[in-house]
Every structure is written in structure tokens, then in C-alpha cells.
mmCIF file of C-alpha atoms in Angstrom:
data_model
loop_
_atom_site.group_PDB
_atom_site.id
_atom_site.type_symbol
_atom_site.label_atom_id
_atom_site.label_comp_id
_atom_site.label_asym_id
_atom_site.label_seq_id
_atom_site.Cartn_x
_atom_site.Cartn_y
_atom_site.Cartn_z
ATOM 1 C CA MET A 130 160.451 107.170 147.726
ATOM 2 C CA ALA A 131 157.453 105.793 149.864
ATOM 3 C CA VAL A 132 156.454 102.570 149.109
ATOM 4 C CA ARG A 133 153.638 100.283 150.320
ATOM 5 C CA THR A 134 153.055 96.739 151.612
ATOM 6 C CA ALA A 135 150.454 94.214 150.713
ATOM 7 C CA LYS A 136 149.308 94.631 154.454
ATOM 8 C CA GLN A 137 148.841 98.469 153.905
ATOM 9 C CA VAL A 138 146.817 98.403 150.798
ATOM 10 C CA GLY A 139 144.339 96.011 150.627
ATOM 11 C CA SER A 140 142.877 97.452 147.893
ATOM 12 C CA VAL A 141 145.470 96.309 145.203
ATOM 13 C CA ARG A 142 144.730 92.884 144.451
ATOM 14 C CA PRO A 143 147.276 90.642 142.435
ATOM 15 C CA GLY A 144 144.588 89.880 140.008
ATOM 16 C CA LYS A 145 143.949 92.962 139.055
ATOM 17 C CA ALA A 146 147.486 93.643 138.592
ATOM 18 C CA ARG A 147 148.063 90.650 136.621
ATOM 19 C CA LEU A 148 144.820 92.129 134.143
ATOM 20 C CA ARG A 149 146.684 95.014 133.787
ATOM 21 C CA THR A 150 149.735 93.235 132.917
ATOM 22 C CA VAL A 151 148.099 91.077 130.082
ATOM 23 C CA ALA A 152 146.404 94.166 128.689
ATOM 24 C CA TRP A 153 149.437 96.086 128.634
ATOM 25 C CA ALA A 154 151.385 93.406 126.811
ATOM 26 C CA LEU A 155 148.150 92.843 124.226
ATOM 27 C CA LEU A 156 148.427 96.522 123.649
ATOM 28 C CA GLY A 157 152.037 96.223 123.176
ATOM 29 C CA LEU A 158 151.793 93.435 120.741
ATOM 30 C CA VAL A 159 149.079 95.047 118.621
ATOM 31 C CA LEU A 160 150.872 98.196 118.331
ATOM 32 C CA LEU A 161 154.179 96.406 117.051
ATOM 33 C CA ALA A 162 151.736 94.633 114.307
ATOM 34 C CA VAL A 163 150.530 97.961 113.364
ATOM 35 C CA SER A 164 153.563 99.558 113.108
ATOM 36 C CA ALA A 165 155.016 96.773 110.921
ATOM 37 C CA ALA A 166 152.341 97.743 108.196
ATOM 38 C CA PRO A 167 153.978 101.379 107.384
ATOM 39 C CA ALA A 168 157.232 99.548 107.726
ATOM 40 C CA ILE A 169 157.245 96.942 105.222
ATOM 41 C CA PRO A 170 157.270 99.299 102.167
ATOM 42 C CA VAL A 171 160.005 101.491 103.316
ATOM 43 C CA PRO A 172 163.119 99.733 101.755
ATOM 44 C CA GLU A 173 161.040 100.019 98.443
ATOM 45 C CA ARG A 174 160.688 103.650 99.072
ATOM 46 C CA ILE A 175 164.015 104.336 100.156
ATOM 47 C CA ALA A 176 165.360 102.771 96.872
ATOM 48 C CA ASP A 177 163.061 104.977 94.919
ATOM 49 C CA GLU A 178 164.180 108.158 96.665
ATOM 50 C CA LYS A 179 167.974 107.126 95.995
ATOM 51 C CA ALA A 180 166.455 106.787 92.270
ATOM 52 C CA PHE A 181 164.841 110.142 92.334
ATOM 53 C CA LEU A 182 167.829 112.085 93.645
ATOM 54 C CA ALA A 183 170.108 110.630 91.468
ATOM 55 C CA ALA A 184 167.912 111.564 88.188
ATOM 56 C CA ARG A 185 169.236 113.449 85.708
ATOM 57 C CA PRO A 186 167.560 115.872 82.911
ATOM 58 C CA CYS A 187 166.044 113.190 80.001
ATOM 59 C CA GLY A 188 167.777 113.414 76.656
ATOM 60 C CA GLY A 189 165.945 113.762 73.531
ATOM 61 C CA GLU A 190 165.000 110.098 72.765
ATOM 62 C CA GLU A 191 164.429 109.859 76.181
ATOM 63 C CA ALA A 192 162.409 112.655 76.818
ATOM 64 C CA ALA A 193 160.566 111.346 73.439
ATOM 65 C CA ARG A 194 159.992 107.890 75.041
ATOM 66 C CA GLY A 195 159.589 108.900 78.572
ATOM 67 C CA THR A 196 162.372 107.017 80.081
ATOM 68 C CA ALA A 197 161.319 106.324 83.663
ATOM 69 C CA ASP A 198 164.651 107.186 85.571
ATOM 70 C CA CYS A 199 165.038 110.707 83.945
ATOM 71 C CA VAL A 200 163.509 114.126 84.958
ATOM 72 C CA ARG A 201 161.318 115.205 82.087
ATOM 73 C CA THR A 202 160.336 118.628 81.079
ATOM 74 C CA ILE A 203 156.535 118.714 79.724
ATOM 75 C CA ARG A 204 155.156 122.142 78.032
ATOM 76 C CA GLY A 205 151.362 122.648 78.040
ATOM 77 C CA THR A 206 149.060 125.044 77.785
ATOM 78 C CA ALA A 207 146.655 126.025 80.471
ATOM 79 C CA LEU A 208 143.178 125.102 80.101
ATOM 80 C CA SER A 209 142.105 126.405 83.581
ATOM 81 C CA ALA A 210 143.284 127.746 86.588
ATOM 82 C CA GLU A 211 141.441 128.299 89.534
ATOM 83 C CA HIS A 212 141.156 127.764 93.342
ATOM 84 C CA VAL A 213 139.116 124.865 94.804
ATOM 85 C CA LYS A 214 138.530 122.693 97.829
ATOM 86 C CA ARG A 215 140.568 119.293 98.333
ATOM 87 C CA GLY A 216 139.243 118.035 101.419
ATOM 88 C CA LYS A 217 139.570 120.730 103.921
ATOM 89 C CA ALA A 218 142.560 122.558 102.388
ATOM 90 C CA THR A 219 142.275 124.868 99.320
ATOM 91 C CA VAL A 220 144.555 124.432 96.623
ATOM 92 C CA PHE A 221 145.432 126.214 93.200
ATOM 93 C CA ARG A 222 144.307 123.701 90.813
ATOM 94 C CA VAL A 223 145.576 123.934 87.037
ATOM 95 C CA ARG A 224 144.400 121.814 84.007
ATOM 96 C CA LEU A 225 146.856 121.543 80.819
ATOM 97 C CA ARG A 226 145.021 121.437 77.333
ATOM 98 C CA ALA A 227 145.153 117.862 75.641
ATOM 99 C CA PRO A 228 147.152 116.097 74.585
ATOM 100 C CA VAL A 229 149.762 116.044 77.133
ATOM 101 C CA PRO A 230 151.864 113.013 78.341
ATOM 102 C CA ALA A 231 151.260 111.295 81.592
ATOM 103 C CA PRO A 232 151.710 112.369 84.136
ATOM 104 C CA ALA A 233 151.201 116.278 83.218
ATOM 105 C CA ASP A 234 147.249 115.218 82.112
ATOM 106 C CA ARG A 235 146.505 115.501 85.571
ATOM 107 C CA PRO A 236 145.010 118.287 87.574
ATOM 108 C CA LEU A 237 148.036 120.004 88.904
ATOM 109 C CA HIS A 238 147.620 120.991 92.591
ATOM 110 C CA LEU A 239 149.370 124.078 93.625
ATOM 111 C CA ASP A 240 150.023 126.002 96.864
ATOM 112 C CA SER A 241 146.717 128.287 96.903
ATOM 113 C CA TYR A 242 148.970 131.329 98.490
ATOM 114 C CA GLY A 243 152.062 130.792 96.006
ATOM 115 C CA GLU A 244 153.105 133.128 93.446
ATOM 116 C CA LEU A 245 152.127 131.188 90.669
ATOM 117 C CA SER A 246 148.292 131.184 92.005
ATOM 118 C CA GLU A 247 148.587 134.877 91.261
ATOM 119 C CA LEU A 248 150.487 134.327 87.934
ATOM 120 C CA ILE A 249 149.157 131.431 85.677
ATOM 121 C CA LYS A 250 146.077 132.311 83.824
ATOM 122 C CA PRO A 251 144.016 130.173 81.250
ATOM 123 C CA GLY A 252 145.681 130.114 78.073
ATOM 124 C CA ASP A 253 149.367 130.793 79.498
ATOM 125 C CA GLU A 254 152.485 128.079 78.771
ATOM 126 C CA VAL A 255 153.386 126.116 81.848
ATOM 127 C CA GLU A 256 156.435 123.647 82.132
ATOM 128 C CA VAL A 257 155.968 120.608 84.540
ATOM 129 C CA THR A 258 158.734 118.596 85.663
ATOM 130 C CA THR A 259 158.101 115.014 86.014
ATOM 131 C CA TRP A 260 160.009 111.614 87.015
ATOM 132 C CA ARG A 261 158.472 108.474 86.343
ATOM 133 C CA ASN A 262 154.821 109.035 86.854
ATOM 134 C CA VAL A 263 155.434 111.690 89.476
ATOM 135 C CA GLN A 264 154.836 115.469 89.296
ATOM 136 C CA VAL A 265 157.754 117.211 90.711
ATOM 137 C CA ALA A 266 157.509 120.595 89.686
ATOM 138 C CA VAL A 267 155.461 123.579 87.987
ATOM 139 C CA SER A 268 157.060 126.359 86.414
ATOM 140 C CA HIS A 269 155.536 129.610 84.771
ATOM 141 C CA ASP A 270 157.434 132.858 83.546
ATOM 142 C CA GLY A 271 160.775 131.870 85.344
ATOM 143 C CA ILE A 272 159.003 130.849 88.746
ATOM 144 C CA SER A 273 158.811 127.221 90.090
ATOM 145 C CA GLU A 274 156.737 125.907 92.692
ATOM 146 C CA THR A 275 157.741 122.087 93.768
ATOM 147 C CA LEU A 276 154.873 119.939 94.527
ATOM 148 C CA PRO A 277 154.148 117.851 97.296
ATOM 149 C CA GLY A 278 154.234 114.087 97.756
ATOM 150 C CA LEU A 279 157.631 113.643 96.057
ATOM 151 C CA PRO A 280 159.077 110.365 96.388
ATOM 152 C CA ASP A 281 162.221 111.701 98.616
ATOM 153 C CA GLU A 282 159.389 112.218 101.205
ATOM 154 C CA LYS A 283 157.818 108.735 101.344
ATOM 155 C CA ALA A 284 160.060 106.950 102.890
ATOM 156 C CA THR A 285 160.654 109.069 106.019
ATOM 157 C CA MET A 286 156.872 109.578 106.638
ATOM 158 C CA LEU A 287 156.583 105.798 106.534
ATOM 159 C CA ALA A 288 159.741 105.614 108.759
ATOM 160 C CA GLY A 289 158.014 108.232 111.467
ATOM 161 C CA LEU A 290 154.877 106.352 111.328
ATOM 162 C CA THR A 291 156.587 103.172 112.078
ATOM 163 C CA LEU A 292 158.812 105.056 114.964
ATOM 164 C CA ALA A 293 155.576 106.020 116.690
ATOM 165 C CA GLY A 294 154.106 102.793 116.749
ATOM 166 C CA VAL A 295 156.996 101.185 117.875
ATOM 167 C CA TRP A 296 157.523 103.903 120.660
ATOM 168 C CA ALA A 297 154.008 103.163 121.987
ATOM 169 C CA ALA A 298 154.481 99.345 121.951
ATOM 170 C CA ILE A 299 157.578 100.262 124.189
ATOM 171 C CA LEU A 300 155.697 102.296 126.880
ATOM 172 C CA ALA A 301 153.243 99.257 126.685
ATOM 173 C CA PHE A 302 155.766 96.529 127.543
ATOM 174 C CA ILE A 303 157.266 98.791 130.194
ATOM 175 C CA ALA A 304 153.406 99.370 131.620
ATOM 176 C CA ALA A 305 153.191 95.601 131.682
ATOM 177 C CA PHE A 306 156.519 94.876 133.439
ATOM 178 C CA GLY A 307 155.680 97.466 136.008
ATOM 179 C CA SER A 308 152.030 95.683 136.658
ATOM 180 C CA ALA A 309 153.790 92.131 136.856
ATOM 181 C CA ARG A 310 156.279 93.527 139.453
ATOM 182 C CA ARG A 311 153.569 94.915 141.213
ATOM 183 C CA ALA A 312 151.445 91.692 141.211
ATOM 184 C CA ARG A 313 154.610 89.636 142.135
ATOM 185 C CA ARG A 314 155.370 91.715 144.891
ATOM 186 C CA PHE A 315 152.026 91.914 146.333
ATOM 187 C CA ALA A 316 151.757 88.126 146.253
ATOM 188 C CA THR A 317 154.888 87.949 148.381
ATOM 189 C CA GLY A 318 154.247 90.556 150.501
ATOM 190 C CA ARG A 319 157.362 92.778 149.731
ATOM 191 C CA PRO A 320 156.700 96.672 149.445
ATOM 192 C CA PHE A 321 156.026 97.958 146.088
ATOM 193 C CA ALA A 322 156.100 101.756 144.827
ATOM 194 C CA PRO A 323 152.799 103.371 144.114
ATOM 195 C CA ARG A 324 151.791 103.072 140.735
ATOM 196 C CA VAL A 325 152.354 106.536 138.677
ATOM 197 C CA PRO A 326 149.827 107.474 136.555
ATOM 198 C CA PHE A 327 150.377 108.959 133.048
ATOM 199 C CA GLY A 328 149.641 112.553 133.676
ATOM 200 C CA PRO A 329 150.433 115.666 131.782
ATOM 201 C CA MET A 330 153.861 116.251 133.036
ATOM 202 C CA LYS A 331 154.793 112.287 132.020
ATOM 203 C CA CYS A 332 153.119 112.695 128.994
ATOM 204 C CA VAL A 333 155.371 115.722 128.024
ATOM 205 C CA GLY A 334 158.564 113.958 129.115
ATOM 206 C CA VAL A 335 158.066 110.644 127.543
ATOM 207 C CA VAL A 336 156.282 111.612 124.141
ATOM 208 C CA ALA A 337 155.885 115.331 123.281
ATOM 209 C CA ALA A 338 159.377 116.192 124.050
ATOM 210 C CA PRO A 339 161.228 113.652 121.694
ATOM 211 C CA LEU A 340 158.477 114.560 118.942
ATOM 212 C CA ALA A 341 159.135 118.299 119.424
ATOM 213 C CA ALA A 342 162.787 117.981 119.373
ATOM 214 C CA ALA A 343 162.433 115.895 115.996
ATOM 215 C CA PHE A 344 160.393 118.111 114.627
ATOM 216 C CA PHE A 345 162.878 121.271 114.803
ATOM 217 C CA SER A 346 165.678 118.903 113.964
ATOM 218 C CA GLY A 347 163.750 118.452 110.772
ATOM 219 C CA LEU A 348 163.336 121.685 110.024
ATOM 220 C CA VAL A 349 167.337 122.811 110.729
ATOM 221 C CA ARG A 350 168.358 119.882 108.317
ATOM 222 C CA ASP A 351 166.098 117.278 106.738
ATOM 223 C CA ALA A 352 163.576 114.767 107.623
ATOM 224 C CA TRP A 353 166.103 112.098 108.157
ATOM 225 C CA THR A 354 167.595 113.826 110.592
ATOM 226 C CA ALA A 355 164.046 114.213 112.439
ATOM 227 C CA VAL A 356 164.174 110.137 112.481
ATOM 228 C CA VAL A 357 167.637 109.917 113.918
ATOM 229 C CA VAL A 358 166.975 112.332 116.548
ATOM 230 C CA THR A 359 163.410 110.689 117.831
ATOM 231 C CA VAL A 360 165.309 107.309 117.831
ATOM 232 C CA ALA A 361 168.431 108.462 119.895
ATOM 233 C CA LEU A 362 165.862 110.581 121.938
ATOM 234 C CA TRP A 363 163.337 107.557 122.528
ATOM 235 C CA ALA A 364 166.338 105.548 123.493
ATOM 236 C CA LEU A 365 167.616 107.766 126.002
ATOM 237 C CA ILE A 366 164.337 107.756 127.548
ATOM 238 C CA ALA A 367 163.470 104.142 127.449
ATOM 239 C CA LEU A 368 166.417 101.817 127.996
ATOM 240 C CA PRO A 369 167.404 104.078 131.175
ATOM 241 C CA ALA A 370 163.935 103.497 132.349
ATOM 242 C CA THR A 371 164.021 99.947 131.858
ATOM 243 C CA ILE A 372 167.346 99.554 133.703
ATOM 244 C CA VAL A 373 166.035 101.057 136.311
ATOM 245 C CA ALA A 374 163.164 99.205 136.895
ATOM 246 C CA LEU A 375 164.792 96.347 136.393
ATOM 247 C CA ARG A 376 167.414 96.987 139.145
ATOM 248 C CA TRP A 377 164.533 98.412 141.497
ATOM 249 C CA ASP A 378 162.612 95.221 141.083
ATOM 250 C CA ARG A 379 165.821 93.303 142.914
ATOM 251 C CA ASP A 380 165.313 92.188 146.659
ATOM 252 C CA PRO A 381 168.100 93.949 148.742
ATOM 253 C CA PRO A 382 170.807 91.479 150.053
ATOM 254 C CA THR A 383 169.863 89.860 153.289
ATOM 255 C CA VAL A 384 172.689 89.833 155.915
ATOM 256 C CA ARG A 385 172.669 86.666 157.890
ATOM 257 C CA ARG A 386 173.575 87.077 161.583
ATOM 258 C CA PRO A 387 176.210 84.874 163.158
ATOM 259 C CA GLY A 388 174.690 82.002 164.978
ATOM 260 C CA VAL A 389 171.213 82.028 163.112
ATOM 261 C CA PRO A 390 170.469 78.885 160.494
ATOM 262 C CA ARG A 391 169.413 79.589 157.224
#
């Protein structure tokens, strides 16, 4: 690997490298602080996920008083059923005729291309499955559709956001270490390797590859598998890179010639 010395590269100044070090370190701290925000509610969301997955159908009295931790089925009549815009996406919105208990009194947003979008018409009987204050699924004529945003999805989404922030912070700290090493070696006149820019191939190796592997593992198994795979791959990249950089920064041992004073 080619190396350069301070005499060979006069345009590289230690002050500039130190500024890069401070900038990368500050960016890493900011990213860590930002990633802490979605991490705070993760334990609570995991508890909700466990309670949701362990929930059983409500009994007669529980269904009547709307017990929180059981799965309740609410029957109602469709007041309206139409395709509407929700943000940039198109959904099939169904409203039930009052009175119906919460949360079935809110609009039901179904898949615009799902089977129920072709079956449900105003006046049809619709069954809404709920848990606590969450709409879980909608069914009609023996066909059911699970709604998005369930409690078993929120924990993994927040964990994924936290991981993305932490990984970006790790990259920033590695870059800060590299800049500090360059400044230190420049100040002492020791050789240093040329700075490797963060180009497309490097981006694919350290960012895109772990995310793609996690995405496909999530399709095969579940969302938590994707989280585990992401952590494993990023650790395999970040830890060896840091260890190699630390060893690379060491000075080669000097051999003292006989008769030469230290």
C-alpha cells in the first residue's frame, strides 16, 4: 500500500486534519443522541408486543366491557366504502354506521388492491377485530385482511431506526479516528496512507450490503431476525476495521544497532 509523508504532501496540513477529527466526532455524538430518541420507547413497545401476541379472544363479559388485553370482535354495518387518497398512497376506506364501540368507530383503511376492496359495499356487515385501542383486522364474507401498524411491528421499526443511527455514528467515529491519526502522523513527520474517499463501492460495502441482507432475512423469517442480522453484519464490518486501524497506527519496532547509543 502506498504511503505518503509530510514532506511529500505539503498541501495536507495538520490543522485541517484536526478540524476533520472534531467535525466527525461531533457528527458521531449528534447521531448517537438522535438514535437514542427511538430507542427510549423500545422496551415499552416490546412489552406491548408480548401482550398482543399472547392475547386471547374476549369472553362474553370481557367483550361487553371492552377488556384491554383480549382480542375483541366488533360487528357493524358499512356506512361508506370508497377509494381515497391518504398522503401519497391510495387506500380503501370503510366507515361503519354508528353506534359502534371504539376503535371500530374510526375509519378502516384497507389495501386498495386487496380482496375486500372488491367485496365490501355500503350496507354490508363487517367484522372488526380489535385489541386495546388498536384495529387489528377486518373481515367480510369469510375473507379477512390484517391492518398495518400492529403492536408487533412498532418495536422492530424503532429498533431498526436506532440501529441505523448507531451504525452511522460508528462510521463517523471511525472517520474521526482516521483524521486524528493522519494529523498525529503529519505532526511527527511519519508516513501515512492516503485518505480513502467514501465512494460508491465503499457505500455498498459498509451501508447497502448489511441493509439488503437484513431486508431479505426479514422476508424469510421475521422482523427481529432482520434486526439480529443487521447487528451481526455491521459488527463484522466495524470491529475488524477498527482493530486493523489501531494496529496499523503502531510504529514498527526499531532495531538498535550494536554500539549505537539509545
